[in-house]
Amino acid sequence: MTVRVVTPPAQMVSTADAKLHLRVDHSEDDARITSLIAAATADIEAATQRRFMEQELEWVLSRWVYPMRLPVAPVASVESVTYADEALGATVLGTSYYRVAPDGEGKIITATDGSVWPVLDPDAAERVVVAFTAGEDAAPKEAIEACKLLVEYYYESRDWPLAASGLPQVVESLIASLRWH
């Protein structure tokens, strides 16, 4: 199961804010700092299984799972469920065949009463793809501070103690309460 970013989010931390945090007053490293912000954001989102800024995603599954618990939170909406069929190719599953319901902070997709999901070609490269929008309007302050610290860690090659997750302990402490289970 893979989650792919279709439309990336806005930056959780602006390049200007990161430079202020790093005490960088030149523009030679702007592209590098911007890349580090993206990497830090991705690492924090992966560690917490949350999306802090709104973005469009695709969840690719090799088979139907029931029920489908979307692997990140918060989920704003589910746009489509597409499956690979040997005879018809990619087919969008009609909304009358499934329902999207809250599951804590996340969403769950189940078959509607009386509907049966199609039998899939076991040789299809991508069998089920769920397109959805996840994220929030604004990142929590803990995530923003964690992002700045992780950019600092990457930018300055700091020798900080690491947590079991591989992230610096200070970053881990900031994001611990943000983890989605």
PDB file of C-alpha atoms in Angstrom:
ATOM      1  CA  MET A   1       0.000   0.000   0.000  1.00  0.00           C
ATOM      2  CA  THR A   2       1.430   3.318  -1.090  1.00  0.00           C
ATOM      3  CA  VAL A   3       0.314   6.910  -0.518  1.00  0.00           C
ATOM      4  CA  ARG A   4       1.275   9.228  -3.378  1.00  0.00           C
ATOM      5  CA  VAL A   5       1.097  13.024  -3.311  1.00  0.00           C
ATOM      6  CA  VAL A   6      -0.879  14.324  -6.303  1.00  0.00           C
ATOM      7  CA  THR A   7      -0.996  18.001  -5.354  1.00  0.00           C
ATOM      8  CA  PRO A   8       1.661  18.971  -2.813  1.00  0.00           C
ATOM      9  CA  PRO A   9       0.778  21.126   0.165  1.00  0.00           C
ATOM     10  CA  ALA A  10       1.796  24.701   0.772  1.00  0.00           C
ATOM     11  CA  GLN A  11       4.924  25.002   2.895  1.00  0.00           C
ATOM     12  CA  MET A  12       4.314  24.435   6.602  1.00  0.00           C
ATOM     13  CA  VAL A  13       7.152  26.898   7.324  1.00  0.00           C
ATOM     14  CA  SER A  14       8.045  29.724   4.966  1.00  0.00           C
ATOM     15  CA  THR A  15      11.582  30.014   3.665  1.00  0.00           C
ATOM     16  CA  ALA A  16      11.812  33.433   5.365  1.00  0.00           C
ATOM     17  CA  ASP A  17      10.795  31.960   8.746  1.00  0.00           C
ATOM     18  CA  ALA A  18      13.278  29.101   8.364  1.00  0.00           C
ATOM     19  CA  LYS A  19      16.067  31.561   7.481  1.00  0.00           C
ATOM     20  CA  LEU A  20      15.195  33.670  10.523  1.00  0.00           C
ATOM     21  CA  HIS A  21      15.340  30.541  12.710  1.00  0.00           C
ATOM     22  CA  LEU A  22      18.686  29.569  11.154  1.00  0.00           C
ATOM     23  CA  ARG A  23      19.992  33.154  11.361  1.00  0.00           C
ATOM     24  CA  VAL A  24      20.740  33.103   7.634  1.00  0.00           C
ATOM     25  CA  ASP A  25      20.731  36.579   6.082  1.00  0.00           C
ATOM     26  CA  HIS A  26      21.767  35.771   2.495  1.00  0.00           C
ATOM     27  CA  SER A  27      19.845  34.244  -0.396  1.00  0.00           C
ATOM     28  CA  GLU A  28      22.450  31.794  -1.703  1.00  0.00           C
ATOM     29  CA  ASP A  29      20.922  28.896   0.261  1.00  0.00           C
ATOM     30  CA  ASP A  30      17.235  29.695  -0.372  1.00  0.00           C
ATOM     31  CA  ALA A  31      16.678  26.741  -2.723  1.00  0.00           C
ATOM     32  CA  ARG A  32      18.445  24.386  -0.320  1.00  0.00           C
ATOM     33  CA  ILE A  33      16.451  25.654   2.669  1.00  0.00           C
ATOM     34  CA  THR A  34      13.191  25.332   0.721  1.00  0.00           C
ATOM     35  CA  SER A  35      14.096  21.710  -0.116  1.00  0.00           C
ATOM     36  CA  LEU A  36      14.941  21.025   3.514  1.00  0.00           C
ATOM     37  CA  ILE A  37      11.553  22.411   4.594  1.00  0.00           C
ATOM     38  CA  ALA A  38       9.839  19.978   2.212  1.00  0.00           C
ATOM     39  CA  ALA A  39      11.940  17.070   3.514  1.00  0.00           C
ATOM     40  CA  ALA A  40      11.335  17.999   7.156  1.00  0.00           C
ATOM     41  CA  THR A  41       7.598  18.319   6.547  1.00  0.00           C
ATOM     42  CA  ALA A  42       7.471  14.922   4.844  1.00  0.00           C
ATOM     43  CA  ASP A  43       9.434  13.317   7.700  1.00  0.00           C
ATOM     44  CA  ILE A  44       7.153  14.815  10.354  1.00  0.00           C
ATOM     45  CA  GLU A  45       4.017  13.813   8.447  1.00  0.00           C
ATOM     46  CA  ALA A  46       5.328  10.268   8.009  1.00  0.00           C
ATOM     47  CA  ALA A  47       6.212   9.974  11.690  1.00  0.00           C
ATOM     48  CA  THR A  48       2.791  11.187  12.826  1.00  0.00           C
ATOM     49  CA  GLN A  49       0.692   9.703   9.969  1.00  0.00           C
ATOM     50  CA  ARG A  50      -0.958  13.124   9.699  1.00  0.00           C
ATOM     51  CA  ARG A  51      -1.112  15.727   6.985  1.00  0.00           C
ATOM     52  CA  PHE A  52      -0.737  19.219   8.408  1.00  0.00           C
ATOM     53  CA  MET A  53      -1.412  21.217   5.247  1.00  0.00           C
ATOM     54  CA  GLU A  54      -4.152  20.457   2.725  1.00  0.00           C
ATOM     55  CA  GLN A  55      -3.010  18.245  -0.155  1.00  0.00           C
ATOM     56  CA  GLU A  56      -4.437  15.800  -2.672  1.00  0.00           C
ATOM     57  CA  LEU A  57      -3.298  12.197  -2.255  1.00  0.00           C
ATOM     58  CA  GLU A  58      -3.778   8.789  -3.831  1.00  0.00           C
ATOM     59  CA  TRP A  59      -3.738   5.584  -1.839  1.00  0.00           C
ATOM     60  CA  VAL A  60      -2.741   2.637  -4.032  1.00  0.00           C
ATOM     61  CA  LEU A  61      -3.674  -0.882  -2.899  1.00  0.00           C
ATOM     62  CA  SER A  62      -2.788  -4.190  -4.504  1.00  0.00           C
ATOM     63  CA  ARG A  63      -6.198  -5.596  -3.573  1.00  0.00           C
ATOM     64  CA  TRP A  64      -9.517  -4.666  -2.003  1.00  0.00           C
ATOM     65  CA  VAL A  65      -9.347  -4.384   1.762  1.00  0.00           C
ATOM     66  CA  TYR A  66     -12.466  -4.255   3.846  1.00  0.00           C
ATOM     67  CA  PRO A  67     -13.041  -1.917   5.426  1.00  0.00           C
ATOM     68  CA  MET A  68     -10.668   0.630   3.844  1.00  0.00           C
ATOM     69  CA  ARG A  69      -9.190   2.748   6.631  1.00  0.00           C
ATOM     70  CA  LEU A  70      -7.462   5.668   4.965  1.00  0.00           C
ATOM     71  CA  PRO A  71      -3.857   5.631   6.240  1.00  0.00           C
ATOM     72  CA  VAL A  72      -3.538   9.298   7.239  1.00  0.00           C
ATOM     73  CA  ALA A  73      -5.584  11.912   9.061  1.00  0.00           C
ATOM     74  CA  PRO A  74      -7.331  14.252   8.910  1.00  0.00           C
ATOM     75  CA  VAL A  75      -9.215  13.415   5.715  1.00  0.00           C
ATOM     76  CA  ALA A  76     -11.336  16.213   4.269  1.00  0.00           C
ATOM     77  CA  SER A  77     -12.961  14.284   1.414  1.00  0.00           C
ATOM     78  CA  VAL A  78     -12.759  11.219  -0.806  1.00  0.00           C
ATOM     79  CA  GLU A  79     -12.905  12.130  -4.492  1.00  0.00           C
ATOM     80  CA  SER A  80     -12.943   8.681  -6.111  1.00  0.00           C
ATOM     81  CA  VAL A  81     -12.281   4.967  -5.820  1.00  0.00           C
ATOM     82  CA  THR A  82     -10.864   3.476  -9.033  1.00  0.00           C
ATOM     83  CA  TYR A  83     -10.052  -0.145  -9.725  1.00  0.00           C
ATOM     84  CA  ALA A  84      -8.262  -2.044 -12.482  1.00  0.00           C
ATOM     85  CA  ASP A  85     -10.424  -4.455 -14.445  1.00  0.00           C
ATOM     86  CA  GLU A  86      -8.975  -6.760 -17.114  1.00  0.00           C
ATOM     87  CA  ALA A  87     -11.828  -6.227 -19.557  1.00  0.00           C
ATOM     88  CA  LEU A  88     -12.575  -2.540 -18.970  1.00  0.00           C
ATOM     89  CA  GLY A  89      -9.255  -1.121 -17.772  1.00  0.00           C
ATOM     90  CA  ALA A  90      -9.468   1.501 -15.026  1.00  0.00           C
ATOM     91  CA  THR A  91     -13.019   1.951 -13.803  1.00  0.00           C
ATOM     92  CA  VAL A  92     -14.299   4.453 -11.264  1.00  0.00           C
ATOM     93  CA  LEU A  93     -16.452   2.743  -8.649  1.00  0.00           C
ATOM     94  CA  GLY A  94     -19.813   4.484  -8.483  1.00  0.00           C
ATOM     95  CA  THR A  95     -20.575   6.295  -5.243  1.00  0.00           C
ATOM     96  CA  SER A  96     -23.664   4.100  -4.796  1.00  0.00           C
ATOM     97  CA  TYR A  97     -21.291   1.171  -4.097  1.00  0.00           C
ATOM     98  CA  TYR A  98     -19.480   2.717  -1.136  1.00  0.00           C
ATOM     99  CA  ARG A  99     -19.886   5.103   1.746  1.00  0.00           C
ATOM    100  CA  VAL A 100     -17.310   7.232   3.532  1.00  0.00           C
ATOM    101  CA  ALA A 101     -17.722   7.500   7.277  1.00  0.00           C
ATOM    102  CA  PRO A 102     -15.755   9.110  10.092  1.00  0.00           C
ATOM    103  CA  ASP A 103     -13.307   6.859  11.926  1.00  0.00           C
ATOM    104  CA  GLY A 104     -11.936   9.004  14.728  1.00  0.00           C
ATOM    105  CA  GLU A 105      -9.910  11.698  12.977  1.00  0.00           C
ATOM    106  CA  GLY A 106      -9.694   9.616   9.816  1.00  0.00           C
ATOM    107  CA  LYS A 107     -12.163   8.127   7.371  1.00  0.00           C
ATOM    108  CA  ILE A 108     -13.276   4.618   6.571  1.00  0.00           C
ATOM    109  CA  ILE A 109     -14.720   3.404   3.264  1.00  0.00           C
ATOM    110  CA  THR A 110     -17.202   0.532   3.332  1.00  0.00           C
ATOM    111  CA  ALA A 111     -19.558  -1.065   0.813  1.00  0.00           C
ATOM    112  CA  THR A 112     -23.109   0.235   0.884  1.00  0.00           C
ATOM    113  CA  ASP A 113     -25.846  -2.164   1.967  1.00  0.00           C
ATOM    114  CA  GLY A 114     -26.511  -4.720  -0.740  1.00  0.00           C
ATOM    115  CA  SER A 115     -23.563  -3.739  -2.946  1.00  0.00           C
ATOM    116  CA  VAL A 116     -20.712  -6.035  -3.909  1.00  0.00           C
ATOM    117  CA  TRP A 117     -17.281  -4.767  -4.854  1.00  0.00           C
ATOM    118  CA  PRO A 118     -15.906  -6.132  -8.139  1.00  0.00           C
ATOM    119  CA  VAL A 119     -13.599  -9.113  -8.452  1.00  0.00           C
ATOM    120  CA  LEU A 120     -10.202  -7.812  -9.593  1.00  0.00           C
ATOM    121  CA  ASP A 121      -7.629  -9.010 -12.080  1.00  0.00           C
ATOM    122  CA  PRO A 122      -4.779 -10.373  -9.929  1.00  0.00           C
ATOM    123  CA  ASP A 123      -2.229  -9.348 -12.590  1.00  0.00           C
ATOM    124  CA  ALA A 124      -3.252  -5.679 -12.772  1.00  0.00           C
ATOM    125  CA  ALA A 125      -0.418  -3.296 -11.864  1.00  0.00           C
ATOM    126  CA  GLU A 126      -2.588  -1.020  -9.741  1.00  0.00           C
ATOM    127  CA  ARG A 127      -5.771  -2.629  -8.562  1.00  0.00           C
ATOM    128  CA  VAL A 128      -7.429  -0.032  -6.309  1.00  0.00           C
ATOM    129  CA  VAL A 129      -6.657   3.687  -6.133  1.00  0.00           C
ATOM    130  CA  VAL A 130      -8.444   5.953  -3.663  1.00  0.00           C
ATOM    131  CA  ALA A 131      -8.119   9.668  -4.443  1.00  0.00           C
ATOM    132  CA  PHE A 132      -8.671  11.904  -1.430  1.00  0.00           C
ATOM    133  CA  THR A 133      -7.874  15.270   0.123  1.00  0.00           C
ATOM    134  CA  ALA A 134      -6.203  15.380   3.521  1.00  0.00           C
ATOM    135  CA  GLY A 135      -4.806  18.047   5.767  1.00  0.00           C
ATOM    136  CA  GLU A 136      -5.745  21.094   7.720  1.00  0.00           C
ATOM    137  CA  ASP A 137      -5.955  24.799   6.963  1.00  0.00           C
ATOM    138  CA  ALA A 138      -3.070  25.530   9.325  1.00  0.00           C
ATOM    139  CA  ALA A 139      -0.443  23.376  10.959  1.00  0.00           C
ATOM    140  CA  PRO A 140      -0.351  23.186  14.761  1.00  0.00           C
ATOM    141  CA  LYS A 141       2.390  25.220  16.427  1.00  0.00           C
ATOM    142  CA  GLU A 142       4.162  22.031  17.614  1.00  0.00           C
ATOM    143  CA  ALA A 143       4.474  20.813  14.021  1.00  0.00           C
ATOM    144  CA  ILE A 144       5.773  24.196  12.861  1.00  0.00           C
ATOM    145  CA  GLU A 145       8.425  24.322  15.611  1.00  0.00           C
ATOM    146  CA  ALA A 146       9.374  20.684  14.929  1.00  0.00           C
ATOM    147  CA  CYS A 147       9.772  21.523  11.237  1.00  0.00           C
ATOM    148  CA  LYS A 148      12.070  24.476  11.992  1.00  0.00           C
ATOM    149  CA  LEU A 149      14.210  22.344  14.307  1.00  0.00           C
ATOM    150  CA  LEU A 150      14.428  19.530  11.767  1.00  0.00           C
ATOM    151  CA  VAL A 151      15.474  22.019   9.066  1.00  0.00           C
ATOM    152  CA  GLU A 152      18.170  23.249  11.470  1.00  0.00           C
ATOM    153  CA  TYR A 153      19.272  19.662  12.112  1.00  0.00           C
ATOM    154  CA  TYR A 154      19.552  18.981   8.356  1.00  0.00           C
ATOM    155  CA  TYR A 155      21.058  22.359   7.421  1.00  0.00           C
ATOM    156  CA  GLU A 156      23.753  22.494  10.073  1.00  0.00           C
ATOM    157  CA  SER A 157      24.438  18.737  10.393  1.00  0.00           C
ATOM    158  CA  ARG A 158      23.814  18.912  14.114  1.00  0.00           C
ATOM    159  CA  ASP A 159      24.870  16.071  16.397  1.00  0.00           C
ATOM    160  CA  TRP A 160      21.658  15.777  18.406  1.00  0.00           C
ATOM    161  CA  PRO A 161      20.514  12.694  20.306  1.00  0.00           C
ATOM    162  CA  LEU A 162      18.128  10.637  18.199  1.00  0.00           C
ATOM    163  CA  ALA A 163      14.883   8.977  19.249  1.00  0.00           C
ATOM    164  CA  ALA A 164      13.964   5.425  18.253  1.00  0.00           C
ATOM    165  CA  SER A 165      12.111   6.909  15.248  1.00  0.00           C
ATOM    166  CA  GLY A 166      15.409   8.245  13.853  1.00  0.00           C
ATOM    167  CA  LEU A 167      14.294  11.839  14.374  1.00  0.00           C
ATOM    168  CA  PRO A 168      16.111  14.113  16.817  1.00  0.00           C
ATOM    169  CA  GLN A 169      14.742  13.639  20.352  1.00  0.00           C
ATOM    170  CA  VAL A 170      13.682  17.296  20.577  1.00  0.00           C
ATOM    171  CA  VAL A 171      11.605  16.935  17.389  1.00  0.00           C
ATOM    172  CA  GLU A 172      10.143  13.646  18.620  1.00  0.00           C
ATOM    173  CA  SER A 173       9.096  15.328  21.872  1.00  0.00           C
ATOM    174  CA  LEU A 174       7.297  18.097  19.992  1.00  0.00           C
ATOM    175  CA  ILE A 175       5.365  15.773  17.677  1.00  0.00           C
ATOM    176  CA  ALA A 176       4.561  12.985  20.172  1.00  0.00           C
ATOM    177  CA  SER A 177       1.109  14.421  20.973  1.00  0.00           C
ATOM    178  CA  LEU A 178       0.336  14.845  17.255  1.00  0.00           C
ATOM    179  CA  ARG A 179       0.632  11.147  16.351  1.00  0.00           C
ATOM    180  CA  TRP A 180      -2.463   9.602  14.807  1.00  0.00           C
ATOM    181  CA  HIS A 181      -3.164   6.041  15.834  1.00  0.00           C
TER     182      HIS A 181
END
